[in-house]
Short mmCIF file of C-alpha atoms in Angstrom, two decimals:
data_model
loop_
_atom_site.label_atom_id
_atom_site.label_comp_id
_atom_site.label_asym_id
_atom_site.label_seq_id
_atom_site.Cartn_x
_atom_site.Cartn_y
_atom_site.Cartn_z
CA MET A 198 -13.62 19.97 -9.49
CA ARG A 199 -15.54 17.06 -7.99
CA ALA A 200 -14.06 15.39 -4.92
CA ILE A 201 -15.00 12.97 -2.14
CA LEU A 202 -14.89 14.66 1.26
CA PHE A 203 -15.69 13.98 4.90
CA ASP A 204 -16.37 16.71 7.48
CA GLN A 205 -15.68 14.63 10.57
CA PHE A 206 -13.73 11.49 11.30
CA GLN A 207 -15.88 8.38 10.87
CA GLY A 208 -18.60 10.61 9.45
CA PRO A 209 -20.45 10.60 6.12
CA THR A 210 -18.47 10.78 2.87
CA ASP A 211 -19.98 12.46 -0.15
CA VAL A 212 -19.16 13.91 -3.56
CA ARG A 213 -19.03 17.71 -3.82
CA GLU A 214 -17.88 20.50 -6.08
CA VAL A 215 -14.85 22.30 -4.62
CA PRO A 216 -12.39 24.86 -6.05
CA ASP A 217 -9.67 23.58 -8.38
CA PRO A 218 -6.20 23.45 -6.78
CA LYS A 219 -3.33 25.60 -8.06
CA ALA A 220 0.16 24.29 -8.73
CA PRO A 221 2.60 25.34 -5.97
CA ASP A 222 6.17 26.42 -6.67
CA GLY A 223 8.13 23.27 -7.45
CA GLY A 224 4.96 21.23 -7.72
CA VAL A 225 2.24 20.22 -10.15
CA VAL A 226 -1.46 19.57 -10.35
CA VAL A 227 -2.33 16.14 -11.76
CA ARG A 228 -5.62 15.22 -13.42
CA VAL A 229 -6.46 11.91 -11.79
CA HIS A 230 -7.29 9.04 -14.13
CA ALA A 231 -7.10 6.28 -11.52
CA THR A 232 -6.68 6.11 -7.76
CA GLY A 233 -6.81 3.01 -5.58
CA LEU A 234 -9.16 2.51 -2.65
CA CYS A 235 -6.68 1.50 0.04
CA LEU A 236 -7.10 0.52 3.69
CA SER A 237 -4.78 3.40 4.59
CA ASP A 238 -7.51 5.75 3.32
CA TRP A 239 -9.90 4.10 5.76
CA HIS A 240 -7.39 4.88 8.53
CA ALA A 241 -7.44 8.51 7.36
CA TRP A 242 -11.25 8.59 7.46
CA SER A 243 -11.20 6.93 10.90
CA GLY A 244 -8.95 9.64 12.37
CA HIS A 245 -5.97 7.35 12.93
CA ASP A 246 -3.44 9.63 11.23
CA ALA A 247 -2.04 12.62 13.11
CA ASP A 248 -1.13 14.40 9.85
CA ILE A 249 -4.80 15.17 9.16
CA THR A 250 -5.51 18.28 11.19
CA ASP A 251 -7.94 20.25 9.01
CA LEU A 252 -11.45 19.21 8.01
CA PRO A 253 -13.15 18.77 5.61
CA HIS A 254 -10.66 16.41 4.02
CA VAL A 255 -10.19 14.56 0.73
CA PRO A 256 -8.54 11.11 1.10
CA GLY A 257 -6.65 9.16 -1.57
CA HIS A 258 -2.93 8.58 -1.97
CA GLU A 259 -2.18 6.02 -4.71
CA LEU A 260 -2.79 7.64 -8.05
CA ALA A 261 -1.95 7.99 -11.71
CA GLY A 262 -2.91 10.61 -14.24
CA THR A 263 -1.70 13.41 -16.49
CA ILE A 264 -0.14 16.70 -15.48
CA ALA A 265 -2.70 19.51 -15.74
CA GLU A 266 -0.58 22.41 -14.45
CA VAL A 267 3.12 22.93 -13.72
CA GLY A 268 4.35 25.25 -10.97
CA ALA A 269 7.28 27.63 -11.09
CA GLY A 270 10.70 25.99 -10.85
CA VAL A 271 9.70 22.57 -12.21
CA THR A 272 12.16 21.57 -14.94
CA ASN A 273 11.58 17.88 -15.71
CA TRP A 274 7.83 17.73 -16.34
CA HIS A 275 5.26 19.22 -18.69
CA VAL A 276 1.51 19.46 -19.06
CA GLY A 277 0.16 16.20 -20.47
CA ASP A 278 2.90 13.92 -19.09
CA ARG A 279 1.61 10.57 -17.78
CA VAL A 280 2.78 10.23 -14.18
CA THR A 281 2.42 8.46 -10.89
CA VAL A 282 4.03 9.28 -7.56
CA PRO A 283 5.11 7.43 -4.40
CA PHE A 284 2.56 8.01 -1.66
CA VAL A 285 5.46 9.36 0.42
CA SER A 286 6.82 12.40 -1.40
CA GLY A 287 10.16 13.68 -0.13
CA CYS A 288 11.16 17.33 0.10
CA GLY A 289 13.91 16.67 -2.48
CA ALA A 290 16.52 18.67 -0.57
CA CYS A 291 17.37 16.92 2.72
CA LYS A 292 20.15 14.37 3.21
CA TRP A 293 17.64 11.50 3.10
CA CYS A 294 16.22 12.58 -0.24
CA ARG A 295 19.66 13.23 -1.69
CA SER A 296 20.72 9.70 -0.71
CA GLY A 297 17.66 8.15 -2.39
CA GLN A 298 15.74 7.49 0.85
CA ALA A 299 12.84 9.89 0.35
CA GLN A 300 10.44 7.42 2.00
CA VAL A 301 11.83 8.51 5.39
CA CYS A 302 12.17 12.23 4.59
CA PRO A 303 11.42 14.22 7.76
CA ASP A 304 9.67 16.91 5.67
CA GLN A 305 7.68 14.51 3.51
CA THR A 306 4.22 15.16 2.13
CA GLN A 307 1.56 12.54 1.51
CA PRO A 308 -1.53 13.21 -0.62
CA GLY A 309 -4.59 12.21 1.33
CA PHE A 310 -2.84 12.79 4.64
CA THR A 311 -0.73 15.95 4.85
CA HIS A 312 -2.98 17.60 2.24
CA TRP A 313 -6.02 16.84 0.11
CA GLY A 314 -5.65 13.63 -1.82
CA SER A 315 -6.61 11.91 -5.03
CA TYR A 316 -10.26 10.99 -4.49
CA ALA A 317 -10.83 13.95 -6.75
CA GLU A 318 -10.56 15.05 -10.35
CA LEU A 319 -7.37 17.01 -9.56
CA VAL A 320 -4.65 16.61 -6.92
CA THR A 321 -1.65 18.72 -5.90
CA LEU A 322 1.79 17.11 -5.69
CA TYR A 323 4.91 18.76 -4.27
CA ALA A 324 8.64 18.64 -5.18
CA ALA A 325 7.72 17.25 -8.58
CA ASP A 326 11.25 16.93 -9.95
CA ALA A 327 12.18 14.70 -7.01
CA ASN A 328 9.04 12.59 -6.76
CA LEU A 329 7.16 12.11 -10.02
CA VAL A 330 7.59 8.87 -11.96
CA ALA A 331 6.83 8.60 -15.68
CA ILE A 332 4.30 5.92 -16.62
CA PRO A 333 5.46 3.86 -19.62
CA ASP A 334 3.07 4.03 -22.56
CA HIS A 335 2.18 0.33 -22.31
CA VAL A 336 1.19 0.56 -18.62
CA SER A 337 -2.43 1.53 -17.96
CA PHE A 338 -3.41 4.23 -15.49
CA GLU A 339 -5.23 1.61 -13.38
CA THR A 340 -2.06 -0.48 -13.16
CA ALA A 341 0.13 2.55 -12.48
CA ALA A 342 -2.08 3.65 -9.60
CA SER A 343 -1.09 0.52 -7.67
CA LEU A 344 2.59 1.37 -8.16
CA GLY A 345 2.22 4.52 -6.05
CA CYS A 346 1.43 2.61 -2.88
CA ARG A 347 0.40 -1.03 -2.71
CA PHE A 348 2.74 -2.61 -5.22
CA ALA A 349 5.71 -0.34 -4.54
CA THR A 350 5.26 -0.75 -0.79
CA ALA A 351 5.20 -4.53 -1.17
CA TYR A 352 8.16 -4.48 -3.53
CA ARG A 353 10.33 -2.57 -1.08
CA ALA A 354 9.15 -4.68 1.87
CA VAL A 355 9.97 -7.97 0.15
CA ALA A 356 12.94 -7.06 -2.03
CA GLY A 357 14.45 -4.10 -0.19
CA ARG A 358 13.81 -4.64 3.51
CA ALA A 359 13.48 -8.42 3.87
CA GLN A 360 15.74 -9.14 0.87
CA VAL A 361 13.86 -12.34 0.11
CA ARG A 362 15.98 -14.95 -1.65
CA ALA A 363 15.11 -17.85 -3.94
CA GLY A 364 14.06 -20.97 -2.07
CA GLU A 365 12.98 -19.19 1.11
CA TRP A 366 9.55 -19.53 2.68
CA VAL A 367 7.54 -16.32 3.01
CA VAL A 368 4.31 -16.05 5.00
CA VAL A 369 2.04 -13.14 4.04
CA VAL A 370 -0.72 -12.26 6.48
CA GLY A 371 -3.54 -10.46 4.68
CA ALA A 372 -4.31 -11.02 1.01
CA GLY A 373 -5.58 -7.56 0.14
CA GLY A 374 -3.80 -5.22 -2.27
CA VAL A 375 -0.48 -5.06 -0.39
CA GLY A 376 -0.56 -8.73 0.52
CA LEU A 377 -1.29 -9.92 -3.01
CA SER A 378 1.47 -7.64 -4.29
CA ALA A 379 3.89 -9.08 -1.72
CA ILE A 380 2.98 -12.60 -2.81
CA MET A 381 3.61 -11.74 -6.45
CA VAL A 382 6.98 -10.11 -5.70
CA ALA A 383 8.12 -12.98 -3.46
CA VAL A 384 7.20 -15.57 -6.10
CA ALA A 385 9.04 -13.57 -8.77
CA ARG A 386 12.14 -13.78 -6.55
CA GLY A 387 11.87 -17.56 -6.37
CA ALA A 388 10.35 -17.85 -2.89
CA HIS A 389 7.62 -20.20 -1.66
CA VAL A 390 4.61 -18.38 -0.20
CA VAL A 391 2.01 -19.20 2.45
CA ALA A 392 -0.90 -16.74 2.45
CA ILE A 393 -3.18 -16.14 5.45
CA ASP A 394 -6.56 -14.40 5.28
CA ARG A 395 -10.05 -14.62 6.76
CA SER A 396 -11.71 -14.52 3.31
CA GLU A 397 -11.90 -17.47 0.92
CA GLY A 398 -12.14 -15.02 -1.98
CA ALA A 399 -8.92 -13.34 -0.92
CA LEU A 400 -7.20 -16.71 -0.66
CA ASP A 401 -8.39 -17.63 -4.15
CA ALA A 402 -6.72 -14.43 -5.35
CA ALA A 403 -3.59 -15.35 -3.38
CA ARG A 404 -3.38 -18.69 -5.14
CA ARG A 405 -3.73 -16.96 -8.50
CA ALA A 406 -0.88 -14.63 -7.45
CA GLY A 407 1.35 -17.64 -6.82
CA ALA A 408 0.87 -18.70 -3.19
CA GLU A 409 1.65 -22.42 -2.79
CA HIS A 410 -0.30 -22.80 0.45
CA THR A 411 -3.18 -20.82 1.93
CA VAL A 412 -4.66 -20.81 5.42
CA LEU A 413 -8.13 -19.54 6.25
CA ALA A 414 -7.83 -17.71 9.56
CA ASP A 415 -10.33 -19.31 12.00
CA GLY A 416 -11.10 -21.86 9.27
CA PRO A 417 -11.44 -25.65 9.28
CA ALA A 418 -7.69 -26.24 9.04
CA LEU A 419 -7.41 -24.84 12.58
CA ALA A 420 -10.12 -27.09 14.05
CA ASP A 421 -7.68 -29.58 15.63
CA GLY A 422 -6.38 -27.09 18.14
CA LEU A 423 -3.73 -25.65 15.86
CA ASP A 424 -3.36 -21.91 15.47
CA VAL A 425 -2.13 -20.03 12.37
CA PRO A 426 1.59 -20.10 13.35
CA ALA A 427 1.43 -23.83 14.07
CA VAL A 428 -0.05 -24.52 10.64
CA VAL A 429 2.68 -22.41 9.01
CA HIS A 430 5.40 -24.27 10.93
CA GLN A 431 3.98 -27.57 9.68
CA VAL A 432 3.76 -26.43 6.06
CA THR A 433 7.25 -24.90 6.02
CA ASP A 434 9.03 -27.57 8.10
CA GLY A 435 10.05 -25.27 10.90
CA GLY A 436 8.69 -21.83 10.11
CA ALA A 437 8.98 -19.16 7.46
CA HIS A 438 12.20 -17.30 6.74
CA VAL A 439 10.25 -14.07 6.18
CA ALA A 440 6.87 -12.84 7.45
CA VAL A 441 4.92 -9.88 6.13
CA ASP A 442 2.01 -8.40 8.08
CA ALA A 443 0.00 -6.61 5.40
CA VAL A 444 -2.99 -5.92 7.68
CA GLY A 445 -1.86 -4.19 10.87
CA SER A 446 -3.41 -5.56 14.06
CA GLU A 447 -2.11 -7.16 17.23
CA ARG A 448 -3.28 -10.55 16.06
CA THR A 449 -1.94 -10.38 12.51
CA CYS A 450 1.40 -9.01 13.70
CA ALA A 451 1.68 -11.75 16.34
CA ASP A 452 0.66 -14.48 13.89
CA ALA A 453 3.28 -13.26 11.42
CA ILE A 454 6.10 -13.11 13.98
CA LEU A 455 5.21 -16.45 15.58
CA SER A 456 5.15 -18.08 12.12
CA LEU A 457 8.87 -17.40 11.68
CA ARG A 458 11.68 -19.88 12.15
CA ARG A 459 14.69 -18.97 14.27
CA ARG A 460 16.68 -16.00 12.88
CA GLY A 461 13.72 -15.08 10.65
CA ARG A 462 12.82 -11.61 9.39
CA HIS A 463 9.48 -9.89 10.01
CA VAL A 464 8.36 -6.88 7.94
CA GLN A 465 5.56 -4.73 9.31
CA VAL A 466 3.67 -2.99 6.51
CA GLY A 467 0.09 -2.76 7.79
CA LEU A 468 -0.74 0.28 9.88
CA PHE A 469 -2.06 -0.23 13.42
CA PRO A 470 -5.14 1.60 14.68
CA PRO A 471 -4.38 3.62 17.82
CA VAL A 472 -4.09 1.41 20.90
CA ASP A 473 -3.59 2.68 24.47
CA GLY A 474 -0.04 1.81 25.43
CA GLY A 475 0.79 0.70 21.91
CA PRO A 476 0.14 -2.68 20.28
CA ARG A 477 1.33 -5.83 22.04
CA VAL A 478 4.05 -7.65 20.12
CA PRO A 479 5.54 -11.06 21.09
CA MET A 480 8.94 -9.62 21.90
CA GLY A 481 9.91 -12.64 23.98
CA ARG A 482 9.98 -14.70 20.78
CA VAL A 483 11.82 -11.92 18.96
CA ILE A 484 14.57 -11.95 21.57
CA ALA A 485 14.83 -15.70 22.14
CA TRP A 486 14.86 -16.60 18.44
CA GLU A 487 16.90 -13.57 17.34
CA LEU A 488 14.27 -12.38 14.91
CA ASP A 489 14.69 -9.22 12.86
CA VAL A 490 11.70 -6.85 13.01
CA LEU A 491 11.68 -4.38 10.12
CA GLY A 492 9.45 -1.48 9.26
CA SER A 493 8.67 -0.61 5.65
CA HIS A 494 7.17 2.70 4.57
CA GLY A 495 6.62 2.94 0.85
CA MET A 496 9.36 3.28 -1.75
CA ALA A 497 11.24 6.30 -3.05
CA ALA A 498 10.94 7.37 -6.69
CA ALA A 499 14.66 6.64 -7.09
CA ASP A 500 13.93 2.91 -6.66
CA TYR A 501 11.14 2.69 -9.24
CA PRO A 502 13.24 1.87 -12.35
CA GLU A 503 14.13 -1.64 -11.16
CA MET A 504 10.48 -2.42 -10.40
CA LEU A 505 9.24 -0.90 -13.67
CA ASP A 506 11.75 -2.99 -15.62
CA LEU A 507 10.25 -6.13 -14.07
CA VAL A 508 6.74 -4.91 -14.88
CA ALA A 509 7.79 -4.21 -18.47
CA SER A 510 9.32 -7.69 -18.82
CA GLY A 511 6.18 -9.38 -17.51
CA ALA A 512 7.98 -10.82 -14.49
CA LEU A 513 5.65 -8.75 -12.32
CA ARG A 514 2.02 -8.23 -13.32
CA PRO A 515 0.34 -5.70 -11.02
CA GLN A 516 -2.50 -5.45 -13.55
CA ASP A 517 -3.59 -8.93 -12.47
CA LEU A 518 -4.49 -7.52 -9.05
CA LEU A 519 -7.18 -5.21 -10.45
CA ASP A 520 -10.65 -6.25 -9.30
CA ARG A 521 -12.90 -3.45 -10.60
CA VAL A 522 -13.11 0.24 -11.46
CA VAL A 523 -15.78 2.41 -9.83
CA GLY A 524 -17.07 5.97 -10.09
CA MET A 525 -17.17 8.72 -7.48
CA ALA A 526 -20.54 7.91 -5.91
CA GLU A 527 -19.72 4.24 -5.36
CA ALA A 528 -16.25 5.08 -4.03
CA ALA A 529 -17.79 7.47 -1.48
CA ARG A 530 -20.04 4.65 -0.26
CA LEU A 531 -17.13 2.21 -0.01
CA VAL A 532 -14.75 4.33 2.11
CA PRO A 533 -16.35 3.62 5.53
CA THR A 534 -16.49 -0.14 4.86
CA MET A 535 -12.94 -0.78 3.66
CA ASP A 536 -11.81 -2.33 6.95
CA SER A 537 -14.45 -5.06 6.81
CA ALA A 538 -15.21 -5.51 3.10
CA PRO A 539 -13.95 -8.75 1.50
CA ARG A 540 -10.61 -8.15 -0.21
CA ALA A 541 -9.95 -10.00 -3.42
CA GLY A 542 -7.98 -7.46 -5.41
CA MET A 543 -7.63 -3.77 -6.04
CA VAL A 544 -10.65 -1.47 -6.41
CA VAL A 545 -9.80 1.65 -8.41
CA LEU A 546 -11.67 4.94 -8.61
CA ASP A 547 -11.80 6.74 -11.95
CA PRO A 548 -12.95 10.28 -11.05
CA ARG A 549 -13.78 10.96 -14.71
CA ARG A 550 -16.70 8.53 -14.52
CA PRO A 551 -20.17 9.97 -13.99
#
């Protein structure tokens, strides 16, 4: 098969021919039709994830395709089935998986991190009966790819962890794939959204996703000595009820937390690059204002039906987040630049393209 590999962290990425994978017991091999280019894959390439111990490595973790091979012991799936998968795949047997909380399974696997991922024509997935999700016939592979990570992660962060309610103010820092998804989910739940980003193009996309107010980080709106949290407090008459950091940096995390009103809820979704001593977080504000700080790590397959019902009804439209579809060569060139490239939607790799 063809795959995108790197031999060293922060090194060149290129397209190569490598041996086809074989389906493990309990698992499957999926022929990839679409896989999103996500900032988490840039973290993998950068060496920020301790799960990647063997090089060369194939990144890619949000995917959709058809089953090409079924391993021994799989009972619910067959060759040709259209499937996606949460980027966190549980073992299917532990108490967390049995209670529907596979996203925190201690024996989880993650394509693109614990093993070779989906920037390839074929990818191996484990514990198929516990983790695979059927793609409805009317949902495209490009749309379904976002459900494996960005959209599902945002859905759980907004609906499951923060439990956003109608009428609340939600500030979303970072209008990339996760951020735009969070905006769309919050709006669908009746919330008012303020979006923060450093890119005008990303903020245009945020407005299309339903954000009522947008703030350009370091932009003209901040010229009068106001910072991002101060602008949010003005817009929301006292601060947001919920903040989502969809980027993952000391500044974006701090801006999100400081944008909250008293007793607000912060959800950290964006991954932090390694920092000596750990990232600095404004814990004084957290304590004094009794803020809730929540982590959110994907969404288990057991929680997909509710989200898919909303997609089917048209209440949620992840397909609107699609920016463009690229082939293998262009995707290989894009991987090292994903941390700095303008984000105005989801870029999807179709490995079947020349």
